[in-house]
Amino acid sequence: MSRQGEQDARWLAGYRLVAAILVLLVIIATLVGGYQRHREQALATSLTLLGEQFAERVQRLHGRWLDERRPARLHAEGQIWQFDERGWPLGMAPLMSPSADCQQLWQGAMGSLQSGNLALQFRGTTGGCLMGIESHWLHYRFADGRVLPWRVPQDGTERG
């Protein structure tokens, strides 16, 4: 084989290697993107199911509050629950800070502060509690006991 032919063969092998690496990078990027989408969907579904369970337990506490003739504090499930005037649980007595009250409320109703390997985060708001994982949040409203999805945009403003 001539010197030019050997050089052409080396260049061709280099081009094949670059093409193989590019194809491999495209495959990896596609897999990572698919994993992220499925992970986000799984987080959203998991939090939605947890929110439904939380709402059911809060509804039960509200029912007990009504049965007990609307006390400000209710002894139930081994805890002392603090209620607002409409009968929705605010947290465990004695009340502390809004975020800590939300955390205690969730833990008292659900028994755990984690969803799988991810720890839930809690924020107290004027009219309720925000509970979430990463970019997925739920809003528990003291006004009516509803638990709704909540969006917290990247700019720090909050909206439902």
Coordinates of C-alpha atoms in Angstrom, one line a residue, residues 3-154:
R3 CA 2.0 6.1 1.7
Q4 CA -1.0 8.1 0.6
G5 CA -3.2 5.1 1.0
E6 CA -2.0 4.5 4.5
Q7 CA -2.6 8.1 5.4
D8 CA -6.1 7.9 3.9
A9 CA -6.8 4.8 5.9
R10 CA -5.7 6.5 9.2
W11 CA -7.9 9.5 8.4
L12 CA -10.8 7.3 7.6
A13 CA -10.4 5.4 10.9
G14 CA -10.3 8.7 12.7
Y15 CA -13.5 9.9 11.1
R16 CA -15.1 6.6 12.0
L17 CA -14.0 7.0 15.6
V18 CA -15.4 10.6 15.7
A19 CA -18.7 9.4 14.1
A20 CA -19.0 6.6 16.7
I21 CA -18.4 8.9 19.6
L22 CA -21.0 11.4 18.3
V23 CA -23.6 8.6 17.9
L24 CA -22.8 7.4 21.4
L25 CA -23.2 11.0 22.8
V26 CA -26.5 11.4 21.1
I27 CA -27.7 8.0 22.5
I28 CA -26.5 9.0 26.0
A29 CA -28.2 12.5 25.8
T30 CA -31.5 10.8 24.7
L31 CA -31.4 8.4 27.6
V32 CA -30.6 11.1 30.1
G33 CA -33.4 13.2 28.8
G34 CA -35.9 10.3 29.0
Y35 CA -34.8 9.5 32.5
Q36 CA -35.3 13.1 33.6
R37 CA -38.8 13.2 32.1
H38 CA -39.8 9.9 33.7
R39 CA -38.3 11.1 37.1
E40 CA -40.3 14.3 37.0
Q41 CA -43.5 12.4 36.2
A42 CA -42.8 10.0 39.0
L43 CA -42.2 12.8 41.5
A44 CA -45.4 14.6 40.4
T45 CA -47.4 11.4 40.7
S46 CA -45.9 10.4 44.0
L47 CA -46.6 13.9 45.5
T48 CA -50.1 13.9 44.1
L49 CA -50.9 10.6 45.8
L50 CA -49.3 11.7 49.0
G51 CA -51.4 14.9 48.8
E52 CA -54.6 12.8 48.4
Q53 CA -53.7 10.7 51.5
F54 CA -53.0 13.9 53.5
A55 CA -56.3 15.5 52.4
E56 CA -58.2 12.4 53.5
R57 CA -56.5 12.4 56.9
V58 CA -57.1 16.1 57.4
Q59 CA -60.8 15.5 56.4
R60 CA -61.0 12.8 59.1
L61 CA -59.6 15.2 61.7
H62 CA -62.1 17.9 60.6
G63 CA -64.9 15.3 61.0
R64 CA -63.7 14.5 64.5
W65 CA -63.5 18.2 65.3
L66 CA -67.1 18.6 64.3
D67 CA -68.1 15.5 66.3
E68 CA -66.3 16.8 69.4
R69 CA -68.3 20.1 69.2
R70 CA -65.6 22.3 67.7
P71 CA -62.8 22.6 70.3
A72 CA -59.8 24.8 69.7
R73 CA -57.6 21.8 70.5
L74 CA -58.4 18.1 69.9
H75 CA -56.8 15.1 71.4
A76 CA -56.7 12.5 68.6
E77 CA -54.3 9.8 67.4
G78 CA -52.0 10.4 70.4
Q79 CA -51.5 14.1 69.5
I80 CA -52.9 17.4 70.5
W81 CA -54.1 19.1 67.3
Q82 CA -54.7 22.8 67.0
F83 CA -57.5 24.0 64.7
D84 CA -58.6 27.2 63.1
E85 CA -62.1 28.6 63.6
R86 CA -63.4 26.7 60.5
G87 CA -62.1 23.4 61.9
W88 CA -59.1 22.7 59.7
P89 CA -55.9 21.6 61.5
L90 CA -53.2 24.2 61.8
G91 CA -50.6 22.0 63.4
M92 CA -49.7 20.3 66.7
A93 CA -50.2 22.2 69.9
P94 CA -48.4 24.4 70.9
L95 CA -48.1 26.2 67.6
M96 CA -44.6 27.5 66.8
S97 CA -43.5 29.0 63.4
P98 CA -45.7 28.5 60.3
S99 CA -43.1 26.3 58.5
A100 CA -42.5 24.2 61.6
D101 CA -46.3 23.9 62.2
C102 CA -46.7 22.7 58.6
Q103 CA -44.0 20.1 59.1
Q104 CA -45.5 18.8 62.3
L105 CA -49.0 18.7 60.7
W106 CA -47.7 16.6 57.9
Q107 CA -45.7 14.3 60.2
G108 CA -48.6 13.9 62.5
A109 CA -51.0 13.1 59.7
M110 CA -48.7 11.1 57.5
G111 CA -46.1 9.7 59.9
S112 CA -43.1 10.5 57.7
L113 CA -41.3 13.5 56.3
Q114 CA -39.9 11.7 53.3
S115 CA -41.1 10.4 50.0
G116 CA -38.8 7.5 49.1
N117 CA -35.3 8.9 49.3
L118 CA -36.3 12.5 49.0
A119 CA -37.1 14.7 52.0
L120 CA -40.1 16.9 51.7
Q121 CA -39.8 20.6 52.3
F122 CA -42.4 22.7 54.1
R123 CA -43.3 26.4 54.0
G124 CA -45.9 28.2 56.0
T125 CA -48.0 30.7 54.1
T126 CA -50.7 33.2 55.3
G127 CA -53.5 30.9 54.3
G128 CA -52.0 27.4 54.6
C129 CA -49.0 25.2 54.1
L130 CA -46.8 24.4 51.1
M131 CA -45.3 20.9 51.0
G132 CA -43.1 19.7 48.2
I133 CA -40.2 18.0 46.6
E134 CA -37.9 20.0 44.2
S135 CA -40.2 21.8 41.8
H136 CA -43.4 19.9 42.7
W137 CA -45.5 21.4 45.5
L138 CA -48.9 21.0 47.2
H139 CA -50.8 23.8 48.9
Y140 CA -53.0 22.9 51.9
R141 CA -55.5 25.6 52.4
F142 CA -56.8 26.4 55.9
A143 CA -59.9 28.1 54.5
D144 CA -61.4 24.9 53.1
G145 CA -59.0 22.0 53.8
R146 CA -58.3 21.5 50.1
V147 CA -54.9 20.2 49.0
L148 CA -54.1 21.5 45.5
P149 CA -51.0 21.5 43.2
W150 CA -48.9 24.6 43.5
R151 CA -46.2 26.1 41.2
V152 CA -43.2 27.9 42.6
P153 CA -41.5 29.7 39.7
Q154 CA -37.8 30.1 39.5

